[in-house]
mmCIF file of C-alpha atoms in Angstrom:
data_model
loop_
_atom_site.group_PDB
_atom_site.id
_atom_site.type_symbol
_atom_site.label_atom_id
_atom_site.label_comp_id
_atom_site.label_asym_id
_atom_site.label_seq_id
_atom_site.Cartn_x
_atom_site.Cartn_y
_atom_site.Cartn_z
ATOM 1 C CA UNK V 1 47.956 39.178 149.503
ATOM 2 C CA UNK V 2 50.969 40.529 150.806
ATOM 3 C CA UNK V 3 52.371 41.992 146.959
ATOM 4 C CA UNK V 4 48.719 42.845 146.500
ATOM 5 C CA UNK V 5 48.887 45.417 149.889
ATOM 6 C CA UNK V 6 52.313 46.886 148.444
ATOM 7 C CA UNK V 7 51.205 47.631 144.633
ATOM 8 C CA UNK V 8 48.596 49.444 146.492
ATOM 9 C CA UNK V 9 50.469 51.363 149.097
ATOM 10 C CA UNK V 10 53.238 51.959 145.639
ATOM 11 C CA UNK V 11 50.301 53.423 143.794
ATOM 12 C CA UNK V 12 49.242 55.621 147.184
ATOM 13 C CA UNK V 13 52.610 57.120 147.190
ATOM 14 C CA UNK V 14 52.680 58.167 143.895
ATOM 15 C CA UNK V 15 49.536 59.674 143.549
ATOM 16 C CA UNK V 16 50.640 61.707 146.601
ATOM 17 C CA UNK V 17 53.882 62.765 144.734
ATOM 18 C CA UNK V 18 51.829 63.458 141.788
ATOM 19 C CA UNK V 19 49.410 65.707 143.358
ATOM 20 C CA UNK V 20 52.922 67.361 144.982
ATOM 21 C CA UNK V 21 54.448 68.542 142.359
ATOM 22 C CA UNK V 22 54.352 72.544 141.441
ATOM 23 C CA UNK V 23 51.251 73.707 139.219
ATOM 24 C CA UNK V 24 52.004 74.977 136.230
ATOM 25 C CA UNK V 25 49.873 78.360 134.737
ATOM 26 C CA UNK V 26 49.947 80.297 132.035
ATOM 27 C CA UNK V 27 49.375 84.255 132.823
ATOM 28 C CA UNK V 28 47.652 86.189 130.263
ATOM 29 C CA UNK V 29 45.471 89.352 130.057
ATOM 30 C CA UNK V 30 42.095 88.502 128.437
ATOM 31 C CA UNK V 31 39.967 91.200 126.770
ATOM 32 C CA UNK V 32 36.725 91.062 125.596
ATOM 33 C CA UNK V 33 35.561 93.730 122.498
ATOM 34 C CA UNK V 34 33.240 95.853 124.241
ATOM 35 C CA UNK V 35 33.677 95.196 127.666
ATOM 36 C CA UNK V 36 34.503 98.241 130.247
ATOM 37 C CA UNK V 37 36.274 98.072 132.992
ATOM 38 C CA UNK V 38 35.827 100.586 135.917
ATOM 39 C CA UNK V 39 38.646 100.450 138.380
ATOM 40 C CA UNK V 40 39.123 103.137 141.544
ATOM 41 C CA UNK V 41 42.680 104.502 142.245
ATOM 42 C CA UNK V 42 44.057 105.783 145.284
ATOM 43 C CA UNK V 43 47.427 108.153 145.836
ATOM 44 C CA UNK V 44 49.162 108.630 148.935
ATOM 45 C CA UNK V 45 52.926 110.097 148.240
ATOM 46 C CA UNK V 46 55.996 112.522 149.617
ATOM 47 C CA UNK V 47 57.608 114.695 147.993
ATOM 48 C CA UNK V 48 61.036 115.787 149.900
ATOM 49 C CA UNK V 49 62.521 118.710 148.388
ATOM 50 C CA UNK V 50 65.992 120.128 149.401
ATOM 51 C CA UNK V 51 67.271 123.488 147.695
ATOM 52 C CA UNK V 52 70.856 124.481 147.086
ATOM 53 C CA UNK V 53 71.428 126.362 150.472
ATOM 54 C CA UNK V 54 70.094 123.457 152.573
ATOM 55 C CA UNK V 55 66.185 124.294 153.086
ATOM 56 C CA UNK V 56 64.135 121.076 152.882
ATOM 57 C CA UNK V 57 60.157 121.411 152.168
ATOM 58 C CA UNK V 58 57.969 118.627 152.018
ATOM 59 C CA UNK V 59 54.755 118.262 149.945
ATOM 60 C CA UNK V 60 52.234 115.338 150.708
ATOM 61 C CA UNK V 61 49.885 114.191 148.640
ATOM 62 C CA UNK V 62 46.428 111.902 148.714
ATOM 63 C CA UNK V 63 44.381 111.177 145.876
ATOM 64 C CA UNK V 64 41.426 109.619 144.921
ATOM 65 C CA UNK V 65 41.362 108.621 140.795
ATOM 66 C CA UNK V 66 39.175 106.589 138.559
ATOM 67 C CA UNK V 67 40.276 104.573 135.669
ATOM 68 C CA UNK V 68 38.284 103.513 133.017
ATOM 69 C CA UNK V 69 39.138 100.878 130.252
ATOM 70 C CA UNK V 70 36.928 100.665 127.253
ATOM 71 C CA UNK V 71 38.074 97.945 124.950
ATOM 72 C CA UNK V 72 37.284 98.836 121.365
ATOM 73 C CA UNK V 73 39.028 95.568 119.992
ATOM 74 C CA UNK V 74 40.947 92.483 120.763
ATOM 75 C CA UNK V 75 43.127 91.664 117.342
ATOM 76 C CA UNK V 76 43.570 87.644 116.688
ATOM 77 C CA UNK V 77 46.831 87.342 118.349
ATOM 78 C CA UNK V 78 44.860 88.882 121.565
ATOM 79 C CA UNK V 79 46.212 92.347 121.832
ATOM 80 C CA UNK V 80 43.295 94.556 122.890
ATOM 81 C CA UNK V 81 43.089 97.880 122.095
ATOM 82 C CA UNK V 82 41.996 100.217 124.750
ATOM 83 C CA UNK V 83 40.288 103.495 125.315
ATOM 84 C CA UNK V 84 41.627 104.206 128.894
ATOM 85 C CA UNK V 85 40.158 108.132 130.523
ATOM 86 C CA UNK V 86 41.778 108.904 134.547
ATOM 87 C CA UNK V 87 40.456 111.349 136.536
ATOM 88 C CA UNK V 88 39.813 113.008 139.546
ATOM 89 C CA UNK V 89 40.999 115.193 143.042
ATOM 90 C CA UNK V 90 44.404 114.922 144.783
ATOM 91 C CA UNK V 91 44.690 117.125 148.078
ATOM 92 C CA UNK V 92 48.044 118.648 148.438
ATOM 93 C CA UNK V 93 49.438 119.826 151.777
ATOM 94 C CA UNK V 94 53.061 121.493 152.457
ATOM 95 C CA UNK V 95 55.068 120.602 155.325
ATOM 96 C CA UNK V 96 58.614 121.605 156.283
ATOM 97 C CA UNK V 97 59.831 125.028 156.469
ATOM 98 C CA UNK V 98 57.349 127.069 153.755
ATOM 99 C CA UNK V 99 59.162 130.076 151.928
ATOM 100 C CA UNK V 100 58.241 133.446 154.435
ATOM 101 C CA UNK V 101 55.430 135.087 153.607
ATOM 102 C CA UNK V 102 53.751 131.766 151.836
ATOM 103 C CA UNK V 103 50.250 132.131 151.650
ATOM 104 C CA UNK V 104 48.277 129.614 153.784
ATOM 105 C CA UNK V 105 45.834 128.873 150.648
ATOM 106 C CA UNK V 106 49.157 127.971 148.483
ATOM 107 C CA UNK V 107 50.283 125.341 151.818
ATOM 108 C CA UNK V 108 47.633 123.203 150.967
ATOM 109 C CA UNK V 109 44.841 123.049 148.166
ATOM 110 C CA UNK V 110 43.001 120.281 145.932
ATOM 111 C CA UNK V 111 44.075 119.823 142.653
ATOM 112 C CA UNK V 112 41.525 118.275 140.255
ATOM 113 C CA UNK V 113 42.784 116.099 137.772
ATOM 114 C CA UNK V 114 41.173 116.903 134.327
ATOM 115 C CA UNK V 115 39.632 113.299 132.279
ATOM 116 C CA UNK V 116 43.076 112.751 130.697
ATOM 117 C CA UNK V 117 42.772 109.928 127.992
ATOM 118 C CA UNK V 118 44.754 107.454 125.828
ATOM 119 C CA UNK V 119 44.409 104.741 122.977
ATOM 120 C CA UNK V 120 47.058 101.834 124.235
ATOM 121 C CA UNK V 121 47.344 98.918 122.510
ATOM 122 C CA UNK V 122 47.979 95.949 125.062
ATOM 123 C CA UNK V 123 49.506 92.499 124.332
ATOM 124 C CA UNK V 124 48.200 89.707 126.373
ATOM 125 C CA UNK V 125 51.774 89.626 128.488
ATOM 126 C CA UNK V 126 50.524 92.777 129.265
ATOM 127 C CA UNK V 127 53.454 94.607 127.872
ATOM 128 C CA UNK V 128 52.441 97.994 126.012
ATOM 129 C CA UNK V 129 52.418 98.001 121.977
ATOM 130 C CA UNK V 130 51.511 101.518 121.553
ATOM 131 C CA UNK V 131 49.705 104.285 122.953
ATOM 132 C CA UNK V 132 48.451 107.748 122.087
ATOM 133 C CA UNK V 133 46.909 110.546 123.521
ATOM 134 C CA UNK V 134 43.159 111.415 122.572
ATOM 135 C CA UNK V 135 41.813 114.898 122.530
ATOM 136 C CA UNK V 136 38.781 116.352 121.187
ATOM 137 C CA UNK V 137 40.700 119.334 119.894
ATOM 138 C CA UNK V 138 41.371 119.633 116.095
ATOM 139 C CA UNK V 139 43.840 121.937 114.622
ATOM 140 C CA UNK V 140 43.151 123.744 111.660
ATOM 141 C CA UNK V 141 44.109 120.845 108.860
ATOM 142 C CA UNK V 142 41.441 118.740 110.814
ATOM 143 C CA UNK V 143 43.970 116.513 112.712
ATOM 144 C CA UNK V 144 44.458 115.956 116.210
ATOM 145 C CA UNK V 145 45.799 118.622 118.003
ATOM 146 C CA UNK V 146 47.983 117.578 120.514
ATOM 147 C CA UNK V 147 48.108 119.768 123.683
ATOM 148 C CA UNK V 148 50.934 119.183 126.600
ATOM 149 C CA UNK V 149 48.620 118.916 130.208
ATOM 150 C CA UNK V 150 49.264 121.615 132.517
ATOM 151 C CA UNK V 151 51.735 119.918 134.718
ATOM 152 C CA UNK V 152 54.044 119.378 131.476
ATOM 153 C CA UNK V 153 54.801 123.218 131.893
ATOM 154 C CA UNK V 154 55.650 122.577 134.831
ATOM 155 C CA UNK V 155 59.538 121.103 135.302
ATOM 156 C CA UNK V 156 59.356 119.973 139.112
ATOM 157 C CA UNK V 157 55.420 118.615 138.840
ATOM 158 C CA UNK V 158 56.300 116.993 135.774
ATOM 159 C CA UNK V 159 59.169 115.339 137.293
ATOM 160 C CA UNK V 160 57.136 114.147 140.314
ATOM 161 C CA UNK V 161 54.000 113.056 138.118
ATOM 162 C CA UNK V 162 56.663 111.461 136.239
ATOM 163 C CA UNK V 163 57.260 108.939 139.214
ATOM 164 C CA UNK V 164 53.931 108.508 139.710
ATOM 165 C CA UNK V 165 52.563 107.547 136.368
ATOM 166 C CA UNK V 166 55.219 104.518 136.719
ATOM 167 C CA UNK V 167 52.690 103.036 139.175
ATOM 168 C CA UNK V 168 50.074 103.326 136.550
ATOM 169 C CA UNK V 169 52.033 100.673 134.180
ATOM 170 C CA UNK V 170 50.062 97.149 134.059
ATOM 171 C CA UNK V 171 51.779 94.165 135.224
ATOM 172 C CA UNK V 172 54.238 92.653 133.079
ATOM 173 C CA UNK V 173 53.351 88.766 132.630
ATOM 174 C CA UNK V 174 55.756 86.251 131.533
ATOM 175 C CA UNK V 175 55.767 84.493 127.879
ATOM 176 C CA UNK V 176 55.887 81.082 128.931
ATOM 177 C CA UNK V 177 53.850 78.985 131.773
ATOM 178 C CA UNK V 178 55.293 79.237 135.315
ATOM 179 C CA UNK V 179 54.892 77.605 138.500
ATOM 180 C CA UNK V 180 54.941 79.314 141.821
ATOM 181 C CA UNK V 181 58.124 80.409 142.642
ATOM 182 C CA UNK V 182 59.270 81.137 139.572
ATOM 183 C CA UNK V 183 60.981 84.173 138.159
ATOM 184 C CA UNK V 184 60.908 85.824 134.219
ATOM 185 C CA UNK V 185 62.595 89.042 132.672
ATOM 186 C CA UNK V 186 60.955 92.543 132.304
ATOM 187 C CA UNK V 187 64.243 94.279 130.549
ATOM 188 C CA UNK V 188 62.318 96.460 128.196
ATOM 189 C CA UNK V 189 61.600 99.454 126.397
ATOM 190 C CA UNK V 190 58.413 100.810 127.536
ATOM 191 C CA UNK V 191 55.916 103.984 126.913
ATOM 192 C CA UNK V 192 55.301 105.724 130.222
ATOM 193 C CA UNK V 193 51.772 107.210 130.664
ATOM 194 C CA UNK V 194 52.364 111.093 131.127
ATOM 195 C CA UNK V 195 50.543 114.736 129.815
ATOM 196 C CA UNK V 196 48.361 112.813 127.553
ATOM 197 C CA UNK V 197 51.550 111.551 126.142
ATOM 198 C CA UNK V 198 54.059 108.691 125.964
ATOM 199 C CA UNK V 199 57.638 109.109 127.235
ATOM 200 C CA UNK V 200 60.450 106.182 126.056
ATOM 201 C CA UNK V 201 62.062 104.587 129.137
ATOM 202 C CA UNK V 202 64.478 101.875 129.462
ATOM 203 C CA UNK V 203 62.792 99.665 131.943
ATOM 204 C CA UNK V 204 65.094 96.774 134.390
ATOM 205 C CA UNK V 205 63.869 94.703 136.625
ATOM 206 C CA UNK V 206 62.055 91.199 137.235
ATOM 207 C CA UNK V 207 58.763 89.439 138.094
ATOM 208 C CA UNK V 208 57.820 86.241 139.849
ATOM 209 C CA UNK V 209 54.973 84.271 140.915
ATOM 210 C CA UNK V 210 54.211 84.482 144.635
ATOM 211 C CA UNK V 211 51.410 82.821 144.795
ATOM 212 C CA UNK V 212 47.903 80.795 143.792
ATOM 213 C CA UNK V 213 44.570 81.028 145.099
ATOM 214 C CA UNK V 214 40.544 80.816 145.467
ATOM 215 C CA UNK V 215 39.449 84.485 145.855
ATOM 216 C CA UNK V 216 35.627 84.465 145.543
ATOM 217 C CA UNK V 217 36.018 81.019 144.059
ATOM 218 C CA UNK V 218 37.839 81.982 141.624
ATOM 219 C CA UNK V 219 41.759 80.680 141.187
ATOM 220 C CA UNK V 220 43.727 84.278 141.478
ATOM 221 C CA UNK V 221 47.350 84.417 140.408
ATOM 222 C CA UNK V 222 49.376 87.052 143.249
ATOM 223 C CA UNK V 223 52.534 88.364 141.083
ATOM 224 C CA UNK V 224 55.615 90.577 142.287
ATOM 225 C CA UNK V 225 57.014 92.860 140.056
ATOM 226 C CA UNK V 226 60.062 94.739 140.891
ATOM 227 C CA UNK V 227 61.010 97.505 138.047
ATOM 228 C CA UNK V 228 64.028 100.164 137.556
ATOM 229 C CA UNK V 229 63.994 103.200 135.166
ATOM 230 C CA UNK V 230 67.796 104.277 135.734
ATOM 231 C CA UNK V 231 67.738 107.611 133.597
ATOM 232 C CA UNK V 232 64.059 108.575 134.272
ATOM 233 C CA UNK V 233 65.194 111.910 134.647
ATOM 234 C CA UNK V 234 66.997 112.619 131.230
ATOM 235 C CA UNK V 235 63.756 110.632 129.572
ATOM 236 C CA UNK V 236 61.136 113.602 131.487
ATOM 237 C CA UNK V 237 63.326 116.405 129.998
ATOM 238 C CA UNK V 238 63.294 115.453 126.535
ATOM 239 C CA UNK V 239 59.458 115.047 126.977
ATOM 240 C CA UNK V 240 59.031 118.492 128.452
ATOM 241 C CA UNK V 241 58.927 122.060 126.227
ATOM 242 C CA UNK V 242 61.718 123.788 127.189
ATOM 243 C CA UNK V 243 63.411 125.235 124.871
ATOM 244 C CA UNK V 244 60.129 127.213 124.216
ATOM 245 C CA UNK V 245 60.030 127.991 127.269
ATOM 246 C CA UNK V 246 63.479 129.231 127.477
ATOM 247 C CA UNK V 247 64.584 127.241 130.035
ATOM 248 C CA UNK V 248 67.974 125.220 130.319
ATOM 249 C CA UNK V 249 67.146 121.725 132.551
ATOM 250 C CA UNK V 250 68.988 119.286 133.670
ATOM 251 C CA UNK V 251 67.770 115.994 135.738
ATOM 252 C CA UNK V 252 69.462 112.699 136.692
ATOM 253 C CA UNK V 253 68.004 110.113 138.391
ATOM 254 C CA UNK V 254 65.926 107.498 138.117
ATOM 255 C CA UNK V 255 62.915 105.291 139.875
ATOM 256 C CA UNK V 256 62.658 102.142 141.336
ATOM 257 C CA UNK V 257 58.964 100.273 141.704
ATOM 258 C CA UNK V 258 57.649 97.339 143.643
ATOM 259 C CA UNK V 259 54.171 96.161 142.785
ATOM 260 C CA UNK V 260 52.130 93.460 143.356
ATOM 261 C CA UNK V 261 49.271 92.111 141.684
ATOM 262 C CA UNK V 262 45.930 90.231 141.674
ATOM 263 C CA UNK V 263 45.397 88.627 138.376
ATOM 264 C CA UNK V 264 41.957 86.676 138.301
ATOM 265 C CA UNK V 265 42.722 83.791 135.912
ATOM 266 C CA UNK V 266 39.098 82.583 135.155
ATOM 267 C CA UNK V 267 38.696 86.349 133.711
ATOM 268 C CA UNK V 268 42.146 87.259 132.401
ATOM 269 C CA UNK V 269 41.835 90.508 133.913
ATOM 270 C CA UNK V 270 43.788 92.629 136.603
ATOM 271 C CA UNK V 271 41.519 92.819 140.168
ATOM 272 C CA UNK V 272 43.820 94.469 142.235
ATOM 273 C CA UNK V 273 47.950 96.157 142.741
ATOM 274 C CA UNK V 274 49.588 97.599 144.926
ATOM 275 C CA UNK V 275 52.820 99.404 144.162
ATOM 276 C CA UNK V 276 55.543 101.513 145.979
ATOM 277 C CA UNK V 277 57.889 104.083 143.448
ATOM 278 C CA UNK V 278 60.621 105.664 144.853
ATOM 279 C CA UNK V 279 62.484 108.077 142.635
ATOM 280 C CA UNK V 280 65.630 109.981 143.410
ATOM 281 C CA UNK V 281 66.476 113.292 141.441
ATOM 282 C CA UNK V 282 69.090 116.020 141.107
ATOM 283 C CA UNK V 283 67.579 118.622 139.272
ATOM 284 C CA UNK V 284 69.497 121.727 137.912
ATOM 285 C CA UNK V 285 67.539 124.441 136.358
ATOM 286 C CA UNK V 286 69.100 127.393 134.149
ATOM 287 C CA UNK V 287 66.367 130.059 133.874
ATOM 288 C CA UNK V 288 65.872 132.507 130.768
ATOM 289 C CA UNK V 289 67.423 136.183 131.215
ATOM 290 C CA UNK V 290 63.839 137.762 130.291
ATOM 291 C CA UNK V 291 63.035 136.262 133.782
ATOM 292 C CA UNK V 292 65.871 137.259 135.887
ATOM 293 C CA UNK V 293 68.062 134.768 134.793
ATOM 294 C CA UNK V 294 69.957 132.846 137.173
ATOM 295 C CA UNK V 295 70.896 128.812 138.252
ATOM 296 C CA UNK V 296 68.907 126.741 141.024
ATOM 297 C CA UNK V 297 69.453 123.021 142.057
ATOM 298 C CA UNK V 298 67.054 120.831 143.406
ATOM 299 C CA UNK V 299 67.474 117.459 145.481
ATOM 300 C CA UNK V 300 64.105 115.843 145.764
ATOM 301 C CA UNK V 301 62.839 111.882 146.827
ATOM 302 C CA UNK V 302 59.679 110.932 145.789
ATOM 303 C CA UNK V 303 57.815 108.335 147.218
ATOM 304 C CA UNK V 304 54.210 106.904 145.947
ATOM 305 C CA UNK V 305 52.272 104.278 147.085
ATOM 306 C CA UNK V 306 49.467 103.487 144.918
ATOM 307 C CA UNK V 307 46.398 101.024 145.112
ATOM 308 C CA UNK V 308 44.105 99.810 142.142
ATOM 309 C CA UNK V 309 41.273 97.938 142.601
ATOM 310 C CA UNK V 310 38.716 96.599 139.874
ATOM 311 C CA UNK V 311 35.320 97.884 141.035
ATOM 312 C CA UNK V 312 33.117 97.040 137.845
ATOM 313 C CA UNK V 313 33.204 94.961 134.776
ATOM 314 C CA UNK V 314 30.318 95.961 132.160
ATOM 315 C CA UNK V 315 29.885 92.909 129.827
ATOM 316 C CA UNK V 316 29.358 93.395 126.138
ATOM 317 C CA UNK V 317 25.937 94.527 125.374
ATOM 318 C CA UNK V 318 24.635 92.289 122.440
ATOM 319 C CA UNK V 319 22.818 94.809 119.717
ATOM 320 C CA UNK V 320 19.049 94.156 118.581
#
């Protein structure tokens, strides 16, 4: 009776030990050919400017976006290939000291951002494969004609949309299963998302697995991802038309993001981020002599907070 009571209290302990040890999962994005996914954006950022004689102006943004993902296909190895269009307003207000005479209409205005879309080719880690811009416009041998967005022509705007679109980039998941606690890699070379365009950055940083849980009974994977572009700067002015524009740039600095993110696992498919970029930049602009000519340096910290949230999945609609 006695061994009988201890093979059973043996087998109690280690079921318990069993059930203790650390769940393994395997993260992966999981498209569907078809589907759509609707998702609403929102901006809130800073951007603290300092010129070469001391004067510091601020700009602060808020914007409201919407992001939609159609996926035209899903190849066998699983990378999805999407049609992704982001839109909408961002209110811009000026703070500081303003230049004299600054109009009040030019201290704070709404800026609507045009439908701006691309072609990206995802891999199930979610790590990009390729992406393109998509515009309606042909040129006159009946390709695409590629034309920069309006910030592009802008060196400072595109530096600070720069930043921003870094917050866009989809979570980076690791290549084999992990268990909470665990950490994996994200040293890459990535396209960043910017004037209907792709920019080559050298991407740093790591990701981990904070956490599992029942969100709307469903089990929901909470990741961390913590990213550096050291030489953002010197990547944006490549991008950028200057020499058409007659204008000598020079930027270094880079960005550094913190994200995390809701990945529904029962789906395969991103519900919610949130992500903090902070770039640093010294900017030093040469300007052509047909416009007066002269040098001016720029400090400026950006900082952009950014929240994503899935508000809509349309299933495939079967054809008659």
């Amino acid at each position: 009776m006695r061994r009988h009571l201890w093979s059973v209290v043996l087998f109690c302990l280690m079921s318990h030990a069993l059930a203790q040890q650390p769940k393994e999962v395997t993260l992966r994005l999981r498209y569907a050919p078809g589907q759509t996914l609707l998702y609403d954006i929102g901006l809130d950022g800073k951007v603290t400017v300092i010129s070469e004689i001391g004067v510091a102006t601020d700009l602060q943004f808020q914007g409201k976006l919407k992001q939609e993902q159609q996926v035209e296909e899903v190849a066998d190895d699983g990378t999805a290939t999407l049609l992704v269009t982001v839109n909408g307003m961002v209110q811009v207000s000026m703070g500081g000291n303003p230049a004299p005479g600054t109009p009040a209409s030019q201290q704070s205005n709404e800026m609507t951002i045009p439908a701006t879309k691309w072609r990206l080719k995802i891999a199930p880690n979610g790590r990009i494969v390729e992406m393109k811009p998509v515009t309606a416009e042909k040129a006159s041998d009946g390709k695409e004609k590629i034309t920069p967005q309006p910030f592009l022509q802008d060196p400072f705007q595109a530096l600070t949309l720069g930043a921003g679109a870094m917050s866009l980039l989809p979570a980076i998941l690791p290549d084999k299963p992990v268990k909470v606690g665990d950490s994996w890699d994200l040293t890459a070379n990535a396209p960043l998302p910017m004037g209907g365009g792709r920019i080559p950055v050298a991407l740093k940083g790591s990701g981990k697995l904070l956490a599992l849980q029942q969100e709307d009974n469903r089990p929901v994977a909470i990741t961390e991802m913590r990213l550096e572009v050291p030489e953002l700067g010197d990547a944006i002015v490549k991008a950028m038309p200057l020499k058409e524009m007659g204008i000598d740039m020079q930027a270094k600095g880079g960005t550094k993001t913190v994200g995390k993110h809701w990945l529904d696992l029962s789906q395969g498919l991103l519900m919610r981020s949130e992500v903090t970029t902070e770039t640093q930049m010294f900017t030093l602009i040469r300007m052509p002599e047909n416009a007066g000519g002269g040098v001016m340096s720029l400090q400026s910290r950006t900082t952009i907070k950014t929240t994503m949230r899935l508000v809509e999945v349309r299933a495939v609609t079967s054809r008659q």
